[in-house]
PDB file of C-alpha atoms in Angstrom:
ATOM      1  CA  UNK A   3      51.562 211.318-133.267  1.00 73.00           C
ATOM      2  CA  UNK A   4      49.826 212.451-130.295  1.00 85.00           C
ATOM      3  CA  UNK A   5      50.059 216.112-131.360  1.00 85.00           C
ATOM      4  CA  UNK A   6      48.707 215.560-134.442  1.00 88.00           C
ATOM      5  CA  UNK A   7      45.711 213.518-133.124  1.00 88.00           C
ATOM      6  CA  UNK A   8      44.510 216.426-130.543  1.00 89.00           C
ATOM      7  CA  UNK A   9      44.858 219.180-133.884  1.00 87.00           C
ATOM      8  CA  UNK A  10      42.668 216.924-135.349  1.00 88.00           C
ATOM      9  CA  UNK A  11      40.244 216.407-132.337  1.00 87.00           C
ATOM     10  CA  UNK A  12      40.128 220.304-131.883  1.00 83.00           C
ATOM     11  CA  UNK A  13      39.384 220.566-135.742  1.00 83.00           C
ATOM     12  CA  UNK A  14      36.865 217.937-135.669  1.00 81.00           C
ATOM     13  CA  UNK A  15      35.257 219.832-132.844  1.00 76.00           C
ATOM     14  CA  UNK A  16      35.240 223.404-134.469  1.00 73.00           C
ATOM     15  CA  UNK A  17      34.137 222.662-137.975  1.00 72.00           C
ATOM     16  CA  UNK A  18      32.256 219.053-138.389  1.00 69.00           C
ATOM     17  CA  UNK A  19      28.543 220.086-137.345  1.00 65.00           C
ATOM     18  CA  UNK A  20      27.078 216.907-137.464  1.00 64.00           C
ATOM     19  CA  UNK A  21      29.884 215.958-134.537  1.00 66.00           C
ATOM     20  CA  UNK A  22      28.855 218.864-132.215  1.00 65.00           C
ATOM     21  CA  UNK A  23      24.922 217.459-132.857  1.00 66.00           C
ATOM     22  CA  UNK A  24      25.923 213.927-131.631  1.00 65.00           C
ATOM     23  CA  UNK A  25      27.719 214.998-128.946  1.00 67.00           C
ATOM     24  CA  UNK A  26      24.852 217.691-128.077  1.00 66.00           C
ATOM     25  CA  UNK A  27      22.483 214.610-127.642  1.00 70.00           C
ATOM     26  CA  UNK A  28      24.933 213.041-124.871  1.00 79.00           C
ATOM     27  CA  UNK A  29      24.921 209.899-126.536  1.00 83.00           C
ATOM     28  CA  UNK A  30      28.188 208.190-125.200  1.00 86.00           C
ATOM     29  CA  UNK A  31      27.248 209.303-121.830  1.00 88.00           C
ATOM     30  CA  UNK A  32      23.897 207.776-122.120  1.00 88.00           C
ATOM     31  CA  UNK A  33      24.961 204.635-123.464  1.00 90.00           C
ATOM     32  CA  UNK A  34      27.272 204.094-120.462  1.00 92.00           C
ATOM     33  CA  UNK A  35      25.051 204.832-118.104  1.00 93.00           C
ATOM     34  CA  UNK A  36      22.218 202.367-119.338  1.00 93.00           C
ATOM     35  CA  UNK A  37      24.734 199.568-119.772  1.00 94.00           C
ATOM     36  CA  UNK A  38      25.589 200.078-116.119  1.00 94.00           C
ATOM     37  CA  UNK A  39      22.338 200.378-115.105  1.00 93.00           C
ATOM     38  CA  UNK A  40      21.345 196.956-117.423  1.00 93.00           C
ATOM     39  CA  UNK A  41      23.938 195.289-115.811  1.00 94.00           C
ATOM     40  CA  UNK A  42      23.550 196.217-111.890  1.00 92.00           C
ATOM     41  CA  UNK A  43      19.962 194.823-112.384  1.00 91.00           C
ATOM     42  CA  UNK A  44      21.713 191.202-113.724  1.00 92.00           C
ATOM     43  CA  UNK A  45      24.733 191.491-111.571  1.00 93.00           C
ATOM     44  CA  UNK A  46      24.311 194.011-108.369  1.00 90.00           C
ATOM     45  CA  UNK A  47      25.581 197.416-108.657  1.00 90.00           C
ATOM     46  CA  UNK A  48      29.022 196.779-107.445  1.00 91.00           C
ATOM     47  CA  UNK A  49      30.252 194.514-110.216  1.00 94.00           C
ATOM     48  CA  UNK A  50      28.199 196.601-112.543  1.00 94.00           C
ATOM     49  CA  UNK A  51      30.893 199.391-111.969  1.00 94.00           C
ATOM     50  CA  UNK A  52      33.406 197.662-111.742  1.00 94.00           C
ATOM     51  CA  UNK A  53      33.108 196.370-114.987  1.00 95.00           C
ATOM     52  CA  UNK A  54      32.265 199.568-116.810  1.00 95.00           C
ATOM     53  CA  UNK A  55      34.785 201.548-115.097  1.00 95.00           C
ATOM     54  CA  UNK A  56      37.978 198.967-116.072  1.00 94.00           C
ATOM     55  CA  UNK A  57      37.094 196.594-118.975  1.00 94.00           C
ATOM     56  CA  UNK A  58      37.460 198.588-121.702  1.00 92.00           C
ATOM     57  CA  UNK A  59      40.087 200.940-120.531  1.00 93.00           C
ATOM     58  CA  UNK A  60      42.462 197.688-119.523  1.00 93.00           C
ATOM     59  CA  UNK A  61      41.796 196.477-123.024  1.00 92.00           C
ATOM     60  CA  UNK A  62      42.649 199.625-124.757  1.00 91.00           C
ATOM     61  CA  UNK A  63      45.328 199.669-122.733  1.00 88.00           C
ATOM     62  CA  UNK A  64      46.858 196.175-122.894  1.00 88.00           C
ATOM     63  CA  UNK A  65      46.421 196.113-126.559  1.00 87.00           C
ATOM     64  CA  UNK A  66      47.290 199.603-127.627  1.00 83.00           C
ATOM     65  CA  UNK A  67      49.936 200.710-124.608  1.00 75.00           C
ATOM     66  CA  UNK A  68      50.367 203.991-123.188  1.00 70.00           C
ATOM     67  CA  UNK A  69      51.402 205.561-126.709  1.00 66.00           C
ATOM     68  CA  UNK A  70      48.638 203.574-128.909  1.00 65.00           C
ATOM     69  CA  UNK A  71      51.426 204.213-131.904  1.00 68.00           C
ATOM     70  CA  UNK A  72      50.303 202.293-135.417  1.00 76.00           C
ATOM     71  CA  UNK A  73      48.002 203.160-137.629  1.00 79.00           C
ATOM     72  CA  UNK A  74      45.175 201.179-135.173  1.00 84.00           C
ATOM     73  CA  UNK A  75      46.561 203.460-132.256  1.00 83.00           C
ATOM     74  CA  UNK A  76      46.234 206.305-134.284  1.00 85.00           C
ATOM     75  CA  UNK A  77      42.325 205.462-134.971  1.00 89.00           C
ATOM     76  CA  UNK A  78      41.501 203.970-131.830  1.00 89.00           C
ATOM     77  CA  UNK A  79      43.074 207.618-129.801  1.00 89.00           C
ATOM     78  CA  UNK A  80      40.659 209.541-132.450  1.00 88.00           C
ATOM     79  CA  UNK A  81      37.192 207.788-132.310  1.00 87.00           C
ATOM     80  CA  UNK A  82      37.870 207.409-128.004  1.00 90.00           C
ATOM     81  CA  UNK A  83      38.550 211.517-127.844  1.00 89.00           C
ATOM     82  CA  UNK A  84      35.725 211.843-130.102  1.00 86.00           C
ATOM     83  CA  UNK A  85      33.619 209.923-127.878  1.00 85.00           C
ATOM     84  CA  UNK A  86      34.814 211.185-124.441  1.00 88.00           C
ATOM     85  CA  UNK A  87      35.853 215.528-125.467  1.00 84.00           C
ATOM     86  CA  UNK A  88      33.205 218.038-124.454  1.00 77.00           C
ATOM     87  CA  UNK A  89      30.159 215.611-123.931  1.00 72.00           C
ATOM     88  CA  UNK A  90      27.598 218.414-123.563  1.00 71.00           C
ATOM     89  CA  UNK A  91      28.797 220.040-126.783  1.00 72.00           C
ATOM     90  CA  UNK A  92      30.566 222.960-124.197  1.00 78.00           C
ATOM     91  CA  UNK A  93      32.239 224.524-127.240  1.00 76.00           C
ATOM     92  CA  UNK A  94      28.932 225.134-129.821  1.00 77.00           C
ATOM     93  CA  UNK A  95      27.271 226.582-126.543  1.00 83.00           C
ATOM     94  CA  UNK A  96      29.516 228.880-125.689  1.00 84.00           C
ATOM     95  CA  UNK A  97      28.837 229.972-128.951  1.00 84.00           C
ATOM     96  CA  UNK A  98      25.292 230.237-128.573  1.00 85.00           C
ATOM     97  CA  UNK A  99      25.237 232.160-125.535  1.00 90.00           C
ATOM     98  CA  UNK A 100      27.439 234.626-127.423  1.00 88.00           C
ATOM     99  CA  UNK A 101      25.569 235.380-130.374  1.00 90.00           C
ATOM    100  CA  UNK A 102      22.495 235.134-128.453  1.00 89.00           C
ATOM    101  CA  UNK A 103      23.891 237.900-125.803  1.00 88.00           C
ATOM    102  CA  UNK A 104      24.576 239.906-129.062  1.00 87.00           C
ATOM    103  CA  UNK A 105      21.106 239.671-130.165  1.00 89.00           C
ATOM    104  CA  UNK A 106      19.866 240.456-126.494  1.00 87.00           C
ATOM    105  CA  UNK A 107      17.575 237.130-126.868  1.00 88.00           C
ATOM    106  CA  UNK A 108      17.283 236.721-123.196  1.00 87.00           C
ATOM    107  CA  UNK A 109      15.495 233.375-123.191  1.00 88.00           C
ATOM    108  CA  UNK A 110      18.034 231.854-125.355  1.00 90.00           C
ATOM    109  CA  UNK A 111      21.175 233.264-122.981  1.00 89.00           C
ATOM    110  CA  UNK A 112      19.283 231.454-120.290  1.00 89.00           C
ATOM    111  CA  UNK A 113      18.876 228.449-122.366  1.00 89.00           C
ATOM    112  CA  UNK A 114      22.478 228.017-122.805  1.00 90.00           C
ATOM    113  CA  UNK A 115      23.212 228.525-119.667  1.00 91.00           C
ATOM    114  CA  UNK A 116      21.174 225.749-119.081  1.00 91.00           C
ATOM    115  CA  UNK A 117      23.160 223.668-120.462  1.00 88.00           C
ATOM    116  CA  UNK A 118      26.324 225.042-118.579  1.00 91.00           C
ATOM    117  CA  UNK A 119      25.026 224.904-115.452  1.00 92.00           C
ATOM    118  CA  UNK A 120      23.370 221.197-115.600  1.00 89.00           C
ATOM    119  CA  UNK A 121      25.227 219.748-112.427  1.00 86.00           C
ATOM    120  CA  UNK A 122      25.471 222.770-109.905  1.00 90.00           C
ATOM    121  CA  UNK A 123      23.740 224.372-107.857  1.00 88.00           C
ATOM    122  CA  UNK A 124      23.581 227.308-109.612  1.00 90.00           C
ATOM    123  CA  UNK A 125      20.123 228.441-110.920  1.00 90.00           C
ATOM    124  CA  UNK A 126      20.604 229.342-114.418  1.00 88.00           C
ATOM    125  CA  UNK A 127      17.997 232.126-114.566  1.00 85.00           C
ATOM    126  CA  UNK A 128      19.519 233.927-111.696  1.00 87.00           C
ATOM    127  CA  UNK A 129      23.278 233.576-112.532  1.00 87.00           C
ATOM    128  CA  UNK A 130      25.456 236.481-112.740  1.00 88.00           C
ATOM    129  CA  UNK A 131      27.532 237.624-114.925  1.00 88.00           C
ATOM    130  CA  UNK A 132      30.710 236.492-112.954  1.00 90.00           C
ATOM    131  CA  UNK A 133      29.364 233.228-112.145  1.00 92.00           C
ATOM    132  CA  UNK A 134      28.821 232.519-116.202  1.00 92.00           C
ATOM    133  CA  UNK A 135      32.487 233.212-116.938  1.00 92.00           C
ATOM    134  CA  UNK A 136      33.537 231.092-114.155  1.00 94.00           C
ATOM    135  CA  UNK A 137      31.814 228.520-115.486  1.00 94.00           C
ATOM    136  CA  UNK A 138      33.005 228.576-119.089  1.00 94.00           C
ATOM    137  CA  UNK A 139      36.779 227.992-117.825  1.00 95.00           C
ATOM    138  CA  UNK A 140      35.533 225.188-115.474  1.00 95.00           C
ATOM    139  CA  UNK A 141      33.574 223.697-118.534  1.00 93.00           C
ATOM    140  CA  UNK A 142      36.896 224.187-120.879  1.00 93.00           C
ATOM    141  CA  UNK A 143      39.145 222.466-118.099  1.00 95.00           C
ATOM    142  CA  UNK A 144      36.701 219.227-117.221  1.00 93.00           C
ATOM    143  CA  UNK A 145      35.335 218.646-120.418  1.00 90.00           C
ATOM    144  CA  UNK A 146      38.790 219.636-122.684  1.00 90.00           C
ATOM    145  CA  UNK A 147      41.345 219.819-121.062  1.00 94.00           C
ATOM    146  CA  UNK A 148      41.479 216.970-118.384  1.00 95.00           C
ATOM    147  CA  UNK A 149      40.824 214.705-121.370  1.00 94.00           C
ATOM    148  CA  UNK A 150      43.927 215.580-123.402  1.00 93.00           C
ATOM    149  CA  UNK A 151      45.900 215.939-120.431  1.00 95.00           C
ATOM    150  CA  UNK A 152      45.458 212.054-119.661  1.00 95.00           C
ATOM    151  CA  UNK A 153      45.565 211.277-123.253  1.00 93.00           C
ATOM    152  CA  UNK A 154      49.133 212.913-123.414  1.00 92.00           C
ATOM    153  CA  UNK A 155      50.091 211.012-120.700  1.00 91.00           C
ATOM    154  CA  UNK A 156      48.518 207.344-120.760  1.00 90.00           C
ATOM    155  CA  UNK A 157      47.301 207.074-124.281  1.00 90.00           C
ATOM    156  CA  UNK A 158      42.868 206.843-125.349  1.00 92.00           C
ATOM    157  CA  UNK A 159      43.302 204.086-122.717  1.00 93.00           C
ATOM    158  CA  UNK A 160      44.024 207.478-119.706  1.00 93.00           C
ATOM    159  CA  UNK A 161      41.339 209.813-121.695  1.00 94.00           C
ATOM    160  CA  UNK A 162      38.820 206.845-121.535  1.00 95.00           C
ATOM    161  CA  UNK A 163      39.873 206.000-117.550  1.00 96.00           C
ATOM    162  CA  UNK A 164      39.062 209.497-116.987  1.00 96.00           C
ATOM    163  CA  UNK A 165      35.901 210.118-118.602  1.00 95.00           C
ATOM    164  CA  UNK A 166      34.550 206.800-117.050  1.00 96.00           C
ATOM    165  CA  UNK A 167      35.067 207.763-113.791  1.00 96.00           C
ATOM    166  CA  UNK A 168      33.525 210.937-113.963  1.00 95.00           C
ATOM    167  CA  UNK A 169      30.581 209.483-115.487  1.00 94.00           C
ATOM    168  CA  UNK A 170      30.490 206.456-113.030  1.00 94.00           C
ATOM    169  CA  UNK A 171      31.196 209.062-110.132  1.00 94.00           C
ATOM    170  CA  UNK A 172      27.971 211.181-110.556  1.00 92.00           C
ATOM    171  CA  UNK A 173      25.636 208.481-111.138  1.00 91.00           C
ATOM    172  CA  UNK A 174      23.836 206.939-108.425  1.00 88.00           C
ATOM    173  CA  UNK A 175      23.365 202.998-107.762  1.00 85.00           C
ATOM    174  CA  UNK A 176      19.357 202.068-109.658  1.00 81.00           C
ATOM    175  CA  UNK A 177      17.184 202.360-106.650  1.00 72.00           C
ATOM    176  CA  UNK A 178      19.660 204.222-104.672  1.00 69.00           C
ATOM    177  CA  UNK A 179      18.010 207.748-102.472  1.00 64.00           C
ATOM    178  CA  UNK A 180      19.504 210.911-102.397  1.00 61.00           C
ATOM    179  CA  UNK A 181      19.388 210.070 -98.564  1.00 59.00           C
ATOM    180  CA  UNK A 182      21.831 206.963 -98.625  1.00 64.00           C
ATOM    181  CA  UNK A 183      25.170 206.615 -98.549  1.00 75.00           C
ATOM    182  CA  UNK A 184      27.031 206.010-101.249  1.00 80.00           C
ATOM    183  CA  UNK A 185      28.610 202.215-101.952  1.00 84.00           C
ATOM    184  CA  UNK A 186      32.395 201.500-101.011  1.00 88.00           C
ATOM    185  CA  UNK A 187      33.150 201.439-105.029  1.00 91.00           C
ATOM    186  CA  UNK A 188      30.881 204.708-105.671  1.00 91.00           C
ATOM    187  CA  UNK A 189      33.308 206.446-103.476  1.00 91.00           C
ATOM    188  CA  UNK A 190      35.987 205.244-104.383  1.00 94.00           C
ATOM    189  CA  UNK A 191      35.394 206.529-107.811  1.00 95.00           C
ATOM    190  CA  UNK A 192      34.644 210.184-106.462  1.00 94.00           C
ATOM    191  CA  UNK A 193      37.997 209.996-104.760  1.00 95.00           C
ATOM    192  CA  UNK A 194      39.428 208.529-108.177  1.00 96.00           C
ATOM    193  CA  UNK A 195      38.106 211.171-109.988  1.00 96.00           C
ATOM    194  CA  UNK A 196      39.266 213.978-107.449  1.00 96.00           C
ATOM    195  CA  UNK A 197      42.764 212.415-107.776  1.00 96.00           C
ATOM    196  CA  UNK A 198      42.595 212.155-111.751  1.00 96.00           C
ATOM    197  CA  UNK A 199      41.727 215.896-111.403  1.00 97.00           C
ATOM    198  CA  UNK A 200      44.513 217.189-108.759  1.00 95.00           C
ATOM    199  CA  UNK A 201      47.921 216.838-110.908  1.00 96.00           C
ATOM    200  CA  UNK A 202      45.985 218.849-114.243  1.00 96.00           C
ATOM    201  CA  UNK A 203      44.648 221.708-112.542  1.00 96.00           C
ATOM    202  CA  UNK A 204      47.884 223.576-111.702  1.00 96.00           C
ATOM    203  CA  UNK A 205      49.399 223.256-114.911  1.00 96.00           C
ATOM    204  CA  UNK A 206      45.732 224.368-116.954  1.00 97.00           C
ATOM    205  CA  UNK A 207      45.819 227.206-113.900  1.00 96.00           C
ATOM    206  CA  UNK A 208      49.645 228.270-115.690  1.00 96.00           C
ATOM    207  CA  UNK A 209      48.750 228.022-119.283  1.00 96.00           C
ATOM    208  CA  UNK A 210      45.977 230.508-118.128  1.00 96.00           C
ATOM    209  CA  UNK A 211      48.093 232.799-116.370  1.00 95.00           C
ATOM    210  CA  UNK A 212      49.911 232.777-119.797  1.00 94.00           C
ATOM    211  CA  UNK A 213      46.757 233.082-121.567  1.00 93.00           C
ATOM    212  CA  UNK A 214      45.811 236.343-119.538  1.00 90.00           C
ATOM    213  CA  UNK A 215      46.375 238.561-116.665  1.00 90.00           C
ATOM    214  CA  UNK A 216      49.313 237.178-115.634  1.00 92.00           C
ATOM    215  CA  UNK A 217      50.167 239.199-111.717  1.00 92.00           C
ATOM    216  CA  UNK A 218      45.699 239.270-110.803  1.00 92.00           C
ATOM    217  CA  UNK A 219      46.378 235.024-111.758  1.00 93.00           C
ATOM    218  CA  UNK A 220      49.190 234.648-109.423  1.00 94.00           C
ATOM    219  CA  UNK A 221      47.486 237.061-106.516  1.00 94.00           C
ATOM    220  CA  UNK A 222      44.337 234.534-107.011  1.00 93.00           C
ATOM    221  CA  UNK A 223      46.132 231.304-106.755  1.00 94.00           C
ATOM    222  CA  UNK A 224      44.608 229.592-104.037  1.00 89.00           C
ATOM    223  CA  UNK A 225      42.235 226.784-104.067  1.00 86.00           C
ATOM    224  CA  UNK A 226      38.411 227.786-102.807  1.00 90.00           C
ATOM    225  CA  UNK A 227      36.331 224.647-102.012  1.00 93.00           C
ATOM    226  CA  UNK A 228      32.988 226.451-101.573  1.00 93.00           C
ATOM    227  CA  UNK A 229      33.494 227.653-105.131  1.00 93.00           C
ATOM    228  CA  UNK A 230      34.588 224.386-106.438  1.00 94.00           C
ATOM    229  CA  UNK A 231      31.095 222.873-104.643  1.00 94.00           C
ATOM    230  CA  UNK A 232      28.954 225.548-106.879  1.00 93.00           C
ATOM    231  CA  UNK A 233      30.394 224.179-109.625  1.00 93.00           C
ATOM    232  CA  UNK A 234      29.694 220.869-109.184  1.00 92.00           C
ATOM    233  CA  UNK A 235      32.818 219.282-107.293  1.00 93.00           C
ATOM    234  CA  UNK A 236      31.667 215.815-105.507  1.00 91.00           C
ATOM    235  CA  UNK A 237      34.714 215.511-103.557  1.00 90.00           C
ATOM    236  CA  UNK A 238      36.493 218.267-101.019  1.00 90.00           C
ATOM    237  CA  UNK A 239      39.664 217.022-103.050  1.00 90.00           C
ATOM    238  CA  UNK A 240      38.005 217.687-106.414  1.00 95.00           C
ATOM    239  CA  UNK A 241      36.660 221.453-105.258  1.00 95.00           C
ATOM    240  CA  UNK A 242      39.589 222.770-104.213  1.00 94.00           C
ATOM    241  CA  UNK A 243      41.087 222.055-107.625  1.00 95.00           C
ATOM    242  CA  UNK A 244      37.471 223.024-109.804  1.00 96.00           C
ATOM    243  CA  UNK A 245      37.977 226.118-107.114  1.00 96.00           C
ATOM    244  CA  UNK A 246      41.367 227.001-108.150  1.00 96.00           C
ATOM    245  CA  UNK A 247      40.279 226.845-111.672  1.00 96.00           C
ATOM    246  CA  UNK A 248      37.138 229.837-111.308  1.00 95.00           C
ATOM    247  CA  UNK A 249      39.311 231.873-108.740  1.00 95.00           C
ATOM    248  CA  UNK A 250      42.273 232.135-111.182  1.00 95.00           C
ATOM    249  CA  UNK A 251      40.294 232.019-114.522  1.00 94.00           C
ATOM    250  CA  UNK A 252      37.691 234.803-113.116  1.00 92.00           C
ATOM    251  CA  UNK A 253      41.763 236.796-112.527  1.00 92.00           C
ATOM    252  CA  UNK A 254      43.203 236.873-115.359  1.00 93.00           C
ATOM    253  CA  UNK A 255      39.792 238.014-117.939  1.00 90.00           C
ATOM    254  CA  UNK A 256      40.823 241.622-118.591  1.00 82.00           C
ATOM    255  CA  UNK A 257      38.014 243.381-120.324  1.00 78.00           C
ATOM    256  CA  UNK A 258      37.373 247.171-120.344  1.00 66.00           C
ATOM    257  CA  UNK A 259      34.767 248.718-117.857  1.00 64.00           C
ATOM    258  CA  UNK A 260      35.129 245.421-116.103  1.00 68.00           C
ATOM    259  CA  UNK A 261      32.562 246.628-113.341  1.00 68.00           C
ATOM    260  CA  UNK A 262      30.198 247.371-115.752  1.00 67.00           C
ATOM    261  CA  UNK A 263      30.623 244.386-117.247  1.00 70.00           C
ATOM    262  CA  UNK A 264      29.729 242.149-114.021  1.00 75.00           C
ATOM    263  CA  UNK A 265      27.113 245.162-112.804  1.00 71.00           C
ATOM    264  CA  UNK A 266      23.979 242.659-111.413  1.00 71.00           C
ATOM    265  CA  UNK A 267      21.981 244.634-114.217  1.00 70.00           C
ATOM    266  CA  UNK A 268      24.118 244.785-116.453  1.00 75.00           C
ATOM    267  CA  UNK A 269      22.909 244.777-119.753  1.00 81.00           C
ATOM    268  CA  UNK A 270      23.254 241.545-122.685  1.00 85.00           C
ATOM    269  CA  UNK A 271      26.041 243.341-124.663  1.00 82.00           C
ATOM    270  CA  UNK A 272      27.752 244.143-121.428  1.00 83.00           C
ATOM    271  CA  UNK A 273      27.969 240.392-120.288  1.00 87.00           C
ATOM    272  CA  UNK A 274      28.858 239.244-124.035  1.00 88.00           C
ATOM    273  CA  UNK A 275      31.861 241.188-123.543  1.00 88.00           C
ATOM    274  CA  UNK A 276      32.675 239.236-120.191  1.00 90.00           C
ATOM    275  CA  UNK A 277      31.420 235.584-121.986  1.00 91.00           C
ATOM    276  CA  UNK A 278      34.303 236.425-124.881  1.00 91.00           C
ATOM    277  CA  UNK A 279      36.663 237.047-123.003  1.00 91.00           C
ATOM    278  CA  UNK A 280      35.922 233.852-120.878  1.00 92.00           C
ATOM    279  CA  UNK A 281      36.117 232.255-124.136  1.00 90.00           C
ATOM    280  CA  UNK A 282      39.251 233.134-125.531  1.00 92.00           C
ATOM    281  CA  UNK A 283      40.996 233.179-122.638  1.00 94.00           C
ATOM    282  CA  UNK A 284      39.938 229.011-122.837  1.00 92.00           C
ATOM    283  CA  UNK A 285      41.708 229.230-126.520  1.00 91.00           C
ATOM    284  CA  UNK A 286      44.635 230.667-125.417  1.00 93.00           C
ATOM    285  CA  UNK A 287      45.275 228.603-122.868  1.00 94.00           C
ATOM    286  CA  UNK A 288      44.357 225.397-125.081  1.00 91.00           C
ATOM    287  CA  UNK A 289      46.889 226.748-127.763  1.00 91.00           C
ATOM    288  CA  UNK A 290      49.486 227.286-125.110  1.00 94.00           C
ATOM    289  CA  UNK A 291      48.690 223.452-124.202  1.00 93.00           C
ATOM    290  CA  UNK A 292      49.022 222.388-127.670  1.00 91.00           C
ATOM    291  CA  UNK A 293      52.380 224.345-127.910  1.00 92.00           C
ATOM    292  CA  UNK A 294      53.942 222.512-125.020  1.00 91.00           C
ATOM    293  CA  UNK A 295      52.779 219.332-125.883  1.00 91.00           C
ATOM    294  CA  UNK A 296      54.795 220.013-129.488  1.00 90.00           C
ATOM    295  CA  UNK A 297      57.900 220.859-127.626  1.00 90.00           C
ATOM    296  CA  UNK A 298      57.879 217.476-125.270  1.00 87.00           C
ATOM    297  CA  UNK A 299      57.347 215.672-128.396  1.00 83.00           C
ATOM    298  CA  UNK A 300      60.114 217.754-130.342  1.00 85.00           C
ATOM    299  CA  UNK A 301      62.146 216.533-127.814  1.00 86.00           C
ATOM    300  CA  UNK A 302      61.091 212.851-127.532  1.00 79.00           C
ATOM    301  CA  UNK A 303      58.995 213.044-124.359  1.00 76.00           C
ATOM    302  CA  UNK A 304      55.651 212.600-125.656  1.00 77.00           C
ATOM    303  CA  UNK A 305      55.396 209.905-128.714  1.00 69.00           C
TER     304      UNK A 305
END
């Protein structure tokens, strides 16, 4: 059941337009955030969170169960992925910032990267070439593949946990200054989320050894928390992992004239052929996800 909910998640996500426009606009996310925000004005921050990070989740979870079997499982598990997958519409920019590459529309590759970069450190103008393909895999493992991977294991009930966190983690208390430290609960949830993220980066960090250069992988596997931090980690836990991730996924893309490729002038066509690879080395290793989770449930251990 599972299996055949993510094939229709990744299907939905591909070829339904008007899905990748909703999800473009960040409209889950938003809504979240302004019911947390309406409610830490009524009930103080703390409760706020606590409510939006656990009441719907528990419910999901109490009524559904970890498999959410039935037909109500099976569309409660869809509409939740559908809400909670790829909430900046990763996928349809990837896609952008290829075709635009192949164009050699400058102001639209930095436009899409943008988007990609919303959350780091990293200036979009003035990222390289490497930096860009990093950033793809990181994209493909916290907005895909963390998702499915709690979805296989705890149901929409885990892929909902997750997302909330996240969401929860990054944003601030209303009122709160960049300068103050964080509430008990606000860290908590960073250290949440940096422990949601631990167990799933190894195995995404195999399926893309699989996916590509198999030996450069394995010689790169080794977390890298300054890495992780320019990509947005919030937690030291969280950017080793998110560094793990861009060390091994920058490995294993094997393109021809590679050094031209991430040359600091290189030229639009020479970083599309970086970008693609970036990108279907994040297939391959989301097919090779999809294949295992078809085995465990051939063999009864995923419902």
């Amino acid at each position: 059941m599972k299996l055949l909910i993510l094939l229709l998640v990744v299907a939905f996500d591909r070829f339904l337009e008007f899905f990748q426009r909703w999800r473009a606009d960040r409209w889950p996310h938003r809504a979240t955030i302004e019911v947390f925000d309406t409610l830490a004005g009524m009930i103080g921050a703390t409760a706020a969170r606590l409510i939006v990070w656990l009441l719907l989740p528990v419910a999901v979870l109490v009524w559904l169960g970890p498999g959410g079997d039935g037909w109500v499982g099976w569309i409660v598990s869809l509409v939740v992925l559908l809400l909670v997958i790829t909430p900046r519409n990763t996928s349809e920019i990837n896609r952008q910032l290829l075709d635009a590459a192949g164009r050699d529309d400058q102001e639209m590759v930095e436009s899409a990267r943008g988007v990609l970069f919303d959350g780091t450190s990293v200036d979009p103008a003035t990222a390289t070439t490497r930096q860009t393909g990093e950033r793809i895999i990181v994209l493909a493992f916290s907005e895909w593949f963390l998702v499915l991977f709690w979805f296989v294991l705890l149901g929409p009930a885990g892929a909902l946990f997750f997302r909330l966190t996240e969401w929860l983690a990054r944003e601030s208390d209303p009122g709160e200054t960049d300068e103050a430290k964080p509430g008990w609960l606000h860290r908590w949830q960073k250290k949440a989320h940096a422990l949601l993220v631990l167990p799933a980066a190894p195995v995404f960090t195999v399926l893309m050894l699989l996916a590509g250069s198999f030996q450069r992988g394995v010689n790169a596997w080794r977390g890298d928390p300054a890495l992780g931090r320019e990509h947005g980690a919030m937690d030291d836990w969280e950017a080793g992992s998110i560094g793990l991730i861009a060390r091994v996924g920058h490995a294993v893309i094997d393109v021809e004239r590679a050094d031209e490729c991430l040359d600091e002038d290189a030229c639009l066509a020479d970083q599309r052929a970086w970008y693609r690879a970036a990108h279907a080395i994040v297939w391959r290793a989301l097919l090779f996800g999809l294949a295992l989770v078809a085995v465990l449930t051939m063999i009864g251990w995923v419902p």
